[in-house]
Tab-separated table of C-alpha atoms and ligand atoms in Angstrom:
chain	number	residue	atom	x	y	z
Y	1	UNK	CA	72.443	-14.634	57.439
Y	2	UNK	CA	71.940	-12.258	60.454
Y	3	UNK	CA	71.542	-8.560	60.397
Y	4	UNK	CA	73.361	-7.549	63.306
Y	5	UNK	CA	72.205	-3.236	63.753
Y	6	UNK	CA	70.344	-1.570	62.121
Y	7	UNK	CA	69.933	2.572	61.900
Y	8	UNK	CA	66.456	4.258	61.069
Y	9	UNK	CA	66.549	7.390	60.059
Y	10	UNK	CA	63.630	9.156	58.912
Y	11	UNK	CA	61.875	5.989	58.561
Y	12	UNK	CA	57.798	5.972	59.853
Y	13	UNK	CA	58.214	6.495	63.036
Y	14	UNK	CA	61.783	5.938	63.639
Y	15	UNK	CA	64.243	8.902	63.606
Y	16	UNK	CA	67.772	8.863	64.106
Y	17	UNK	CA	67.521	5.344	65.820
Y	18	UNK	CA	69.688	2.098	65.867
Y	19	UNK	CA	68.480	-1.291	66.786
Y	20	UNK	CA	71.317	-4.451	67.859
Y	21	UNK	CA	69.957	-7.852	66.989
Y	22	UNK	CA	71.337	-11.131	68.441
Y	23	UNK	CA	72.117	-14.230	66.210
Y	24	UNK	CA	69.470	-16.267	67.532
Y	25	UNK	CA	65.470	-15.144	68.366
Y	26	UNK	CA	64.915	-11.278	68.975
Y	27	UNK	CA	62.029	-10.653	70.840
Y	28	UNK	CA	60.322	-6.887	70.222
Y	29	UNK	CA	58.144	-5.894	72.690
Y	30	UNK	CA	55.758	-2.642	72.649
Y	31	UNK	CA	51.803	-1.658	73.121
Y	32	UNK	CA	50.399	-1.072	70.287
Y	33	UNK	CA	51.209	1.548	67.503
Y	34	UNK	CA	54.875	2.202	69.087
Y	35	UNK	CA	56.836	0.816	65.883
Y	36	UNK	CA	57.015	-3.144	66.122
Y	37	UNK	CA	56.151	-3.597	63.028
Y	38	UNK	CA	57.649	-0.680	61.119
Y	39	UNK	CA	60.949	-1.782	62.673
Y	40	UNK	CA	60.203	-5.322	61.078
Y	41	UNK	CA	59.259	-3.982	57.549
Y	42	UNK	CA	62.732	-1.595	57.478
Y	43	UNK	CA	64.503	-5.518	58.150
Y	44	UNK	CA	62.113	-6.683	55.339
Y	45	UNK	CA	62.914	-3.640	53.001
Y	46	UNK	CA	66.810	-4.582	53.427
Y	47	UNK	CA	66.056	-7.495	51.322
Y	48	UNK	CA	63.436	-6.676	48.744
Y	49	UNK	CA	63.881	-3.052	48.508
Y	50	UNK	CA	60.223	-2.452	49.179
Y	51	UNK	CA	57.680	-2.674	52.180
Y	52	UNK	CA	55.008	-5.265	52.639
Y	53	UNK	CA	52.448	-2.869	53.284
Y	54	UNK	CA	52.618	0.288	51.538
Y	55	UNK	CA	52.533	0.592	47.825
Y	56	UNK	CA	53.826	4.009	48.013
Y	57	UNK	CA	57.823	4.891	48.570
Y	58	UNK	CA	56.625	8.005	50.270
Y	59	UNK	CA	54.089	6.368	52.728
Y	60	UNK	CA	57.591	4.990	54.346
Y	61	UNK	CA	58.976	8.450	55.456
Y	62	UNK	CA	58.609	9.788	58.077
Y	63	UNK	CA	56.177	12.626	58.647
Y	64	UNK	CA	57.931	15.483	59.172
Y	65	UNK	CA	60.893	14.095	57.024
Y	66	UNK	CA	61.801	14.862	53.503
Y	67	UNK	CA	63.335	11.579	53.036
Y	68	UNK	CA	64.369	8.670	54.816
Y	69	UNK	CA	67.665	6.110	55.238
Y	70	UNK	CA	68.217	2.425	56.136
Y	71	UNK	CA	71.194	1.449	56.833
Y	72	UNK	CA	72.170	-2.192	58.152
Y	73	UNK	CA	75.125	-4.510	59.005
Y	74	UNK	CA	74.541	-7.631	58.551
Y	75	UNK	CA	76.255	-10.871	58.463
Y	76	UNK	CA	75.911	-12.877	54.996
Y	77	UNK	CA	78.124	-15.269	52.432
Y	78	UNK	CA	80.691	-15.273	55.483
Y	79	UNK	CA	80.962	-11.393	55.184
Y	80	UNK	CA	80.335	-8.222	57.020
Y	81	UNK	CA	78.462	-6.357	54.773
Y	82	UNK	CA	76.827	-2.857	54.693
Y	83	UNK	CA	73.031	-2.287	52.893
Y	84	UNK	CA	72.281	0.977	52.525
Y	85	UNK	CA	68.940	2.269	51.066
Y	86	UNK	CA	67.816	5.648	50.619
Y	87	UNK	CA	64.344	7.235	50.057
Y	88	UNK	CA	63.422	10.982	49.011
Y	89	UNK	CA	60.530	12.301	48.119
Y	90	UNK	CA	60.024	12.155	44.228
Y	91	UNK	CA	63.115	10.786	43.719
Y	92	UNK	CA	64.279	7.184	42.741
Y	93	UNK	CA	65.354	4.957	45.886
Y	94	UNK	CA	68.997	4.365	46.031
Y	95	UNK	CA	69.953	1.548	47.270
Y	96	UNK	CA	74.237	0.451	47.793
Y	97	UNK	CA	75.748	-2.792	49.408
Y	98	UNK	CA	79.452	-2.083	50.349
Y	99	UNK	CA	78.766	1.418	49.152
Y	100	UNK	CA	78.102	-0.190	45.897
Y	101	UNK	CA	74.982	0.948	43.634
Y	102	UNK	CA	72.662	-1.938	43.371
Y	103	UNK	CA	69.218	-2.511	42.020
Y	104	UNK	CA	66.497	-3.796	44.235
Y	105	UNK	CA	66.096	-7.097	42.650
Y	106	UNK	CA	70.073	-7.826	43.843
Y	107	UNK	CA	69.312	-7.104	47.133
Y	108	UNK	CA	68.150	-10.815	47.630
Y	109	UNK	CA	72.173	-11.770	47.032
Y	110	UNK	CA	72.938	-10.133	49.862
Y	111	UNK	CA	70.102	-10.196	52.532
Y	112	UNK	CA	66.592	-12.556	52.172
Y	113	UNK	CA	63.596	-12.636	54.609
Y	114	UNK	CA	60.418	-14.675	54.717
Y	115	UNK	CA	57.671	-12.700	56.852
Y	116	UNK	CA	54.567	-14.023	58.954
Y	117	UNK	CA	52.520	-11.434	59.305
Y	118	UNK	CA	48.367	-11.223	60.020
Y	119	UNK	CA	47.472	-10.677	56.418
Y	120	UNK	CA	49.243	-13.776	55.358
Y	121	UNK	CA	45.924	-15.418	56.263
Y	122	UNK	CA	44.534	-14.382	53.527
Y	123	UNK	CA	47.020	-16.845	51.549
Y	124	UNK	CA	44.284	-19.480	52.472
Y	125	UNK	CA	41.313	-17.736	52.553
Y	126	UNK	CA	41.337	-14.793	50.184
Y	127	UNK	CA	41.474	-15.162	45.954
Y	128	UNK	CA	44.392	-16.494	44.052
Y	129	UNK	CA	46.248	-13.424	43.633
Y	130	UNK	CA	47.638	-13.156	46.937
Y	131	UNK	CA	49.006	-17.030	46.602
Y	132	UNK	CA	50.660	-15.737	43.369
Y	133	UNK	CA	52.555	-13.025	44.967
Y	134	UNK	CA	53.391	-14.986	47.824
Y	135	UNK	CA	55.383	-17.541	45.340
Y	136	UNK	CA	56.557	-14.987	43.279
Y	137	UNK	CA	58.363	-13.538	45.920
Y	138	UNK	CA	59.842	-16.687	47.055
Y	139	UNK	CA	60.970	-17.234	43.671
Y	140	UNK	CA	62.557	-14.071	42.713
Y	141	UNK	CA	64.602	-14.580	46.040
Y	142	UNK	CA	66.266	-17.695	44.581
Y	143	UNK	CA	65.930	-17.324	41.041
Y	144	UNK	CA	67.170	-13.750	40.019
Y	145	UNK	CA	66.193	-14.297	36.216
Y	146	UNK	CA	62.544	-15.013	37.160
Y	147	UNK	CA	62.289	-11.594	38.674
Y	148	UNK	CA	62.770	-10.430	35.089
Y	149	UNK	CA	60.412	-13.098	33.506
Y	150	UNK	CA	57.718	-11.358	36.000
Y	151	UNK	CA	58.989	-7.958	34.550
Y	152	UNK	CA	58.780	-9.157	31.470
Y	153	UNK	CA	55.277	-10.338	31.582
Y	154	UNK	CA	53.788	-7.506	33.496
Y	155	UNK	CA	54.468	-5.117	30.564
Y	156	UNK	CA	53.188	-7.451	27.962
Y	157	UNK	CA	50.052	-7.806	30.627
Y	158	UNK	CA	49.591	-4.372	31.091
Y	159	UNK	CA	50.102	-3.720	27.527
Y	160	UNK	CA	47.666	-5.979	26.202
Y	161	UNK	CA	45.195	-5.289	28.534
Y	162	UNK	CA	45.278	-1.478	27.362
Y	163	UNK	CA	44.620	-2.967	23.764
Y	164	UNK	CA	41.643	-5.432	24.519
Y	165	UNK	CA	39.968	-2.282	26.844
Y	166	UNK	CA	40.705	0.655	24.008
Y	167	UNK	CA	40.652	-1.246	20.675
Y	168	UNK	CA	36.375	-0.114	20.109
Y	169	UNK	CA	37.846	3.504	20.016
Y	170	UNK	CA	41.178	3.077	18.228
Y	171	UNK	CA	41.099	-0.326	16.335
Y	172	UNK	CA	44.727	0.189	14.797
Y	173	UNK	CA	45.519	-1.129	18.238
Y	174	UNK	CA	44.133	-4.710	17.053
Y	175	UNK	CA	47.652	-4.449	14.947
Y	176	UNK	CA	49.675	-5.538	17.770
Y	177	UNK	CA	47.284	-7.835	19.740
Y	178	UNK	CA	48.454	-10.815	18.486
Y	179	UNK	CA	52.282	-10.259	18.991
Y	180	UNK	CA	51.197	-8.880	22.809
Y	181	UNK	CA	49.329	-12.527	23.368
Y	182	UNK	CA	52.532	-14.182	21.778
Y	183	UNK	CA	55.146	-12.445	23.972
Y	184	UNK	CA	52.388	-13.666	26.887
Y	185	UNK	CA	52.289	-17.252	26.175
Y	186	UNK	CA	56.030	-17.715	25.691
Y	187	UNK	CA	56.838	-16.119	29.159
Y	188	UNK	CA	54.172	-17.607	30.768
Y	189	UNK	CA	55.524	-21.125	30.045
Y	190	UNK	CA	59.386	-20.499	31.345
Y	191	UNK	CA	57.131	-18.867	34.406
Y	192	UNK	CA	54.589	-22.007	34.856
Y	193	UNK	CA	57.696	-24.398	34.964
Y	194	UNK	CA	59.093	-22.122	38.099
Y	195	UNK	CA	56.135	-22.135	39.698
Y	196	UNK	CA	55.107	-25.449	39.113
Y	197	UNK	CA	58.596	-26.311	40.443
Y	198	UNK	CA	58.502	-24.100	43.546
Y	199	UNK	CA	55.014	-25.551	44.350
Y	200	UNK	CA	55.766	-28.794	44.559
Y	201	UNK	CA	58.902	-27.948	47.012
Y	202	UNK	CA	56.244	-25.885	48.922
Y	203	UNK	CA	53.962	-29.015	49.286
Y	204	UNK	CA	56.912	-31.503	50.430
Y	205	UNK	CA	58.419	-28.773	53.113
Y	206	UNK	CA	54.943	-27.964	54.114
Y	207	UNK	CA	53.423	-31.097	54.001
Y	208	UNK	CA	55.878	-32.594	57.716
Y	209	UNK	CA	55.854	-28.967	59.291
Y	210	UNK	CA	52.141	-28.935	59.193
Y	211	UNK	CA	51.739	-32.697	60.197
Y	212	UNK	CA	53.854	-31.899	63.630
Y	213	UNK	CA	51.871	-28.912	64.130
Y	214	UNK	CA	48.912	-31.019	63.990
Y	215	UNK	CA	50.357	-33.387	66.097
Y	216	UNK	CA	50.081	-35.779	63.132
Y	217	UNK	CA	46.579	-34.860	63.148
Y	218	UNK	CA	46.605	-33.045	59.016
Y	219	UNK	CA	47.850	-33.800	56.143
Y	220	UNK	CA	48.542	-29.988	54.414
Y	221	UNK	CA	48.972	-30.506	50.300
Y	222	UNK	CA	49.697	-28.099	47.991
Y	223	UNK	CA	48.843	-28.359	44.297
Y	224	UNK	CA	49.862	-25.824	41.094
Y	225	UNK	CA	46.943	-25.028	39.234
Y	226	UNK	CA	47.883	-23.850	35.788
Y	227	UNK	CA	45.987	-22.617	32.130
Y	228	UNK	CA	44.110	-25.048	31.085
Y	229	UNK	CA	45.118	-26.453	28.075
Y	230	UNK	CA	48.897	-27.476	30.081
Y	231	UNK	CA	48.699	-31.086	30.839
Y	232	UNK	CA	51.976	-31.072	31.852
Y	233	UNK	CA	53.488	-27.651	34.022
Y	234	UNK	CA	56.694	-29.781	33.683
Y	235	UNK	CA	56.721	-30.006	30.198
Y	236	UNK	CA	59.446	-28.383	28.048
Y	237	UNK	CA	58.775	-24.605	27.498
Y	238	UNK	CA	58.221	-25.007	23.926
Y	239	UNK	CA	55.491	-27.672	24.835
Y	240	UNK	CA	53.822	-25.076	27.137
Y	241	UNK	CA	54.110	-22.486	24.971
Y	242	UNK	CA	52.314	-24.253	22.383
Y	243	UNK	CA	49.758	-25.297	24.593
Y	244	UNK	CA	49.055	-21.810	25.753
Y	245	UNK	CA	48.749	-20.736	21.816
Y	246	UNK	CA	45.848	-23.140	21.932
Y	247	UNK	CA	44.062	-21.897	24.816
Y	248	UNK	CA	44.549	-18.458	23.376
Y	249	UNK	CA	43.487	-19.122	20.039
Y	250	UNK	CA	40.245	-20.623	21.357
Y	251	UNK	CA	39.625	-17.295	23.725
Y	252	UNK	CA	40.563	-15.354	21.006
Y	253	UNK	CA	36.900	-13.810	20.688
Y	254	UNK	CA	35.931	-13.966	24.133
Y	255	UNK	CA	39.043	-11.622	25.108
Y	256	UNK	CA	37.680	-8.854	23.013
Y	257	UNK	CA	34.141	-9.421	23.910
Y	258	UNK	CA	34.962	-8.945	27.907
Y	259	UNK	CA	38.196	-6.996	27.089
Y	260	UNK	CA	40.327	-9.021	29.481
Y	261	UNK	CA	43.153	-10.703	29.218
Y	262	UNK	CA	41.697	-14.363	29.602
Y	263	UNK	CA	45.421	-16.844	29.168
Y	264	UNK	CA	48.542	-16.924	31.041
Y	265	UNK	CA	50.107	-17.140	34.055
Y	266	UNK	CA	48.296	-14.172	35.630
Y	267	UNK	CA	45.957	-16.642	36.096
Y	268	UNK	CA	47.675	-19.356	38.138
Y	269	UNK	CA	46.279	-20.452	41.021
Y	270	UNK	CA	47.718	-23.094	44.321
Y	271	UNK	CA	45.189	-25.287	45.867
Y	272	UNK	CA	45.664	-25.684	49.328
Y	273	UNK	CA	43.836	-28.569	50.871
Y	274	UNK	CA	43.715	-29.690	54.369
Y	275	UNK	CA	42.579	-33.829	54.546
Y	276	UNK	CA	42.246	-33.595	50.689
Y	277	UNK	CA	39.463	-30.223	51.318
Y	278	UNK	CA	39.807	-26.899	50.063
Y	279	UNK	CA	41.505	-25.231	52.767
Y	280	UNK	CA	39.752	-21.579	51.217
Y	281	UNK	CA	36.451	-23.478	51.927
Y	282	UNK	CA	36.637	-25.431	55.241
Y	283	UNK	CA	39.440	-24.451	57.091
Y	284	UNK	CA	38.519	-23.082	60.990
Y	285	UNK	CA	40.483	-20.194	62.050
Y	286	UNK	CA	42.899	-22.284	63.710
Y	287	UNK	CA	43.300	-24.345	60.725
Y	288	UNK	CA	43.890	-21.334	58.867
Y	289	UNK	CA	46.784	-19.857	61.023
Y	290	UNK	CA	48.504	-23.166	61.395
Y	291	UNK	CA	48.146	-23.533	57.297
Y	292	UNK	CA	49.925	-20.002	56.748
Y	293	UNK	CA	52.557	-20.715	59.258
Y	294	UNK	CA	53.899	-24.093	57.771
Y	295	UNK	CA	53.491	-22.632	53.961
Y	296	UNK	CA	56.229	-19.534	56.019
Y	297	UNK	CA	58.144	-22.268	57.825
Y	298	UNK	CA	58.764	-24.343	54.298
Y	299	UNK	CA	59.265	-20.956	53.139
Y	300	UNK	CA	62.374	-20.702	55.569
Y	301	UNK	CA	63.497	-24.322	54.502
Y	302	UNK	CA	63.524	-23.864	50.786
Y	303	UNK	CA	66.032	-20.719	51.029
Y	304	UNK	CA	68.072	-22.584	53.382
Y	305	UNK	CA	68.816	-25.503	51.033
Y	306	UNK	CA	69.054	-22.851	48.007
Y	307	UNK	CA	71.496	-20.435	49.624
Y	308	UNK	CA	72.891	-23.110	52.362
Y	309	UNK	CA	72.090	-19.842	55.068
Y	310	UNK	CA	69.104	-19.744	56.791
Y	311	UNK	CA	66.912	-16.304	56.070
Y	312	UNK	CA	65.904	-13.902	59.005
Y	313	UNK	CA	62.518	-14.902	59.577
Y	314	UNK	CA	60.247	-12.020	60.759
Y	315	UNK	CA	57.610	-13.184	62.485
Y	316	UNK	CA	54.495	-10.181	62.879
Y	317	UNK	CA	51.647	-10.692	65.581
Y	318	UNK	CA	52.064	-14.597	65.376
Y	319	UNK	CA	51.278	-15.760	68.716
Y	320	UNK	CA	48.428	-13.811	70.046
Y	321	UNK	CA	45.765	-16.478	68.713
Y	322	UNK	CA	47.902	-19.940	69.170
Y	323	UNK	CA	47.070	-21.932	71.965
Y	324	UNK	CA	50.027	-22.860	74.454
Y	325	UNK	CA	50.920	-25.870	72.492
Y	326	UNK	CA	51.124	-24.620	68.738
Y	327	UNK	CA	53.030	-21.210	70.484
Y	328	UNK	CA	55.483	-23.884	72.002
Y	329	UNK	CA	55.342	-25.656	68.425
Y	330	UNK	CA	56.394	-22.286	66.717
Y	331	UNK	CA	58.745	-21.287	69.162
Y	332	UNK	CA	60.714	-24.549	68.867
Y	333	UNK	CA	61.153	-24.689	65.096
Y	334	UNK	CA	62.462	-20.653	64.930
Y	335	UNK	CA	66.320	-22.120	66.018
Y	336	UNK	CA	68.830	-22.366	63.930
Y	337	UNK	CA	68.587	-18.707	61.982
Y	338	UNK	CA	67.921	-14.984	63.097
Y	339	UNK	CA	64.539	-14.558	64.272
Y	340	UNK	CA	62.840	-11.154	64.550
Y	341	UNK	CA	59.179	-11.573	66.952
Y	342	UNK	CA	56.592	-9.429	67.874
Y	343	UNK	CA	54.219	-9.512	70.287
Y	344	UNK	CA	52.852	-6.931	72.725
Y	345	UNK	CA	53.981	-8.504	75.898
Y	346	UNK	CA	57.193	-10.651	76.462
Y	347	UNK	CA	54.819	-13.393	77.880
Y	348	UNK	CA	57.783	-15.707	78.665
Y	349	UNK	CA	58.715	-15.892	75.314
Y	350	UNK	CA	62.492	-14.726	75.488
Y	351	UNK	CA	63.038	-17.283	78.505
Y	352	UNK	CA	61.328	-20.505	76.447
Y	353	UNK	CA	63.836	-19.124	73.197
Y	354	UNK	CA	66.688	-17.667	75.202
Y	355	UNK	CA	66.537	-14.628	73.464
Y	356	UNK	CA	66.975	-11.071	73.008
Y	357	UNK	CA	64.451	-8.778	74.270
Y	358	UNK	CA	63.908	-4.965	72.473
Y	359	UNK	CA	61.271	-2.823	74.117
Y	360	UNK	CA	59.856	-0.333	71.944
Y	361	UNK	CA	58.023	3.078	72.787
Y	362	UNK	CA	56.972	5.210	70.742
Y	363	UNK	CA	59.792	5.103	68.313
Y	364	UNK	CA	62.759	4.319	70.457
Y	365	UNK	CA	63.970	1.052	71.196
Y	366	UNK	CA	65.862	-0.133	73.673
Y	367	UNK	CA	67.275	-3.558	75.038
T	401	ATP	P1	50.496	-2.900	66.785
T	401	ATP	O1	50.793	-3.640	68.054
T	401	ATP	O2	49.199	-2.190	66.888
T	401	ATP	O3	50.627	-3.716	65.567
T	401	ATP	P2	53.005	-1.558	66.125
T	401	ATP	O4	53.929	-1.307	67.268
T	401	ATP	O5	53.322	-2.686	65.227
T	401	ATP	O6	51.545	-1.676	66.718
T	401	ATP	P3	53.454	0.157	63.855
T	401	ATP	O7	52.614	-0.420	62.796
T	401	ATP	O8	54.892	-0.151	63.821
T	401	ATP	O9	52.878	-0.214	65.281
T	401	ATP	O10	53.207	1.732	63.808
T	401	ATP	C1	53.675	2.612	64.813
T	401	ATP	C2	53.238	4.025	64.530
T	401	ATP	O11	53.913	4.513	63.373
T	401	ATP	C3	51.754	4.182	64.255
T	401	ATP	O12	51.208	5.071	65.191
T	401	ATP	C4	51.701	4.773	62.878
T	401	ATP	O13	50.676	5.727	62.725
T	401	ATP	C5	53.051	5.436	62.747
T	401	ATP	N1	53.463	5.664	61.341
T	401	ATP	C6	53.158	4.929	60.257
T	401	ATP	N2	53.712	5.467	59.151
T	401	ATP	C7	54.363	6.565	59.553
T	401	ATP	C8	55.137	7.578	58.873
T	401	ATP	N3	55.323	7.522	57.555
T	401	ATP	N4	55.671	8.568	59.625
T	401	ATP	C9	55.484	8.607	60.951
T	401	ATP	N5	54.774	7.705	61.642
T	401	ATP	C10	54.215	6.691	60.957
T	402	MG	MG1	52.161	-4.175	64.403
């Protein structure tokens, strides 16, 4: 899928602004703070609905504005097709495809995106909840009805967490604990069975990217980590579910004790290991980057055998601490979809890809 222009207006920095793309590797060059990166995040929003970065609609207009609009062509399915989203202030976003109303969760039929930017580093370093999100989102892109599981077992999370913290106060609220923890277990196991799934796709795409940019040198697996009491992530739901009943039954006590939710998926985990060694523990810095980028590449390759279209790949700050030959390694494995790049000086970059090149200043861009 491509997007081919794309019209800011309102948005950060951007107002009343339109950006071309080519097919191939876009190359967006600025110093810093002159909108690289919010014009990435506005490509990112077209398929998730949200921004990477800010929590907060609102944070996303821009400062003077009441409200903001995205609006994109873009290539996709073998159709021209229009994505339209629109922010404003204290309202709910609306967001159309074709001038059609959709919901942000359909926006991955239409448009996907798998982003490399600098706080994807924390996906080896930094505590399991970033991994999480990092495969949730990559599974809610190909798997609509897991984006509801997640839904799903947010509220029950939430819900029961609210119990285990208030129940000293109000203990009617122990009334409803154990259908809360019930509802938990049986989504978690549909969810562990996606994940475990996804994972192991993760490890065999990752697995050869990361060996040639190592030059054979690393072996990069990836292993689900699960509750407990699982043996099998596999398994048939049912199994899974009954499994998780176990491990909740036997945390029953400590759950009210440290009011926390203590079984279920919330607590899954992916081990990434470089030569069979925690990559969280030993990996150097250039370790590190090269570990993130080939989890992002096998990112890329898992959508394309899904959806049989490669996703635009948005590519944040990536080169500034590669040495020439892991830059030339990156740059060479970007063909075949729509690349978006940033970097604060062209360096070359557009010549070794043949690309476009967008300069961007202070929230204008031009070719
Ligand atoms: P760097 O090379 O440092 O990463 P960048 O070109 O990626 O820079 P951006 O993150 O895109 O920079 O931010 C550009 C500018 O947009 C910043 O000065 C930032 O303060 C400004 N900005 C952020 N949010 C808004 C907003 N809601 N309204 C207006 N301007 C904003
Ligand atoms: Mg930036």
């Amino acid at each position: 899928m491509i997007v081919r222009r794309i019209a800011l207006n309102g948005w950060r920095n951007y107002d009343f602004e339109t950006a071309e793309f080519d097919a191939g590797t876009n190359v967006i060059c600025g110093a810093n703070a002159q909108g690289k990166t919010n014009l990435l995040e506005a490509v990112y929003l077209l398929s998730t609905g949200r921004s990477f970065r800010s929590r907060f609609d609102r944070e996303l207009i821009g400062f003077d504005c009441g409200g903001c609009e995205v609006l994109a062509d873009v290539r996709s399915h073998d159709r021209e097709q229009t994505v339209q989203l629109r922010l404003v202030n204290g309202r709910p976003k609306r967001i159309t495809v074709n001038g059609v109303k959709k919901t942000a969760g359909e926006l991955s039929e239409v448009v996907n995106t798998v982003l490399f930017c600098p706080d994807d580093l924390n996906l080896i370093k930094e505590g399991a909840a970033v991994r999480r999100r990092m495969m949730d989102n990559a599974i809610c892109q190909i798997r609509p009805r897991y984006a509801q599981l997640l839904a799903d077992f947010n509220r029950l999370y939430e819900n029961k967490t609210r119990i285990l913290r208030d129940w000293r106060e109000k203990p009617s609220l122990l009334d409803t604990l154990d259908d809360f923890s019930d509802g938990m277990a049986r989504v978690s196991a549909q969810m562990i069975r996606y994940r475990a799934a996804y994972a192991r796709r993760l490890c065999e795409a990752a697995a050869p990217i990361h060996r040639d940019f190592s030059d054979g040198g690393e072996e990069l697996s990836v292993v689900y980590k699960t509750v407990g009491t699982v043996t099998d992530p596999f398994a048939s739901a049912k199994e899974i579910y009954y499994q998780i009943s176990e491990h909740q039954e036997k945390h029953r006590q400590a759950e009210l004790d440290s009011a926390q939710c203590l079984t279920g998926a919330h607590k899954d985990d992916l081990e990434i290991a470089v030569n069979g060694r925690a990559a969280r523990a030993f990996a150097s810095q250039g370790q590190t980057r090269t570990a993130a980028l080939s989890l992002k590449l096998a990112e890329r390759e898992i959508l394309l055998a899904e959806t049989g279209e490669y996703p635009v790949l948005l590519l944040d700050d990536v080169l500034s601490e590669l040495d020439a030959r892991r830059q030339e390694f990156v740059l060479n494995r970007i063909g075949g979809g729509q690349t978006l790049i940033t970097c604060c000086e062209d360096e070359g970059i557009s010549k070794r890809t043949g690309g476009r090149v967008l300069f961007v200043e202070g929230g204008r861009i031009r070719a």
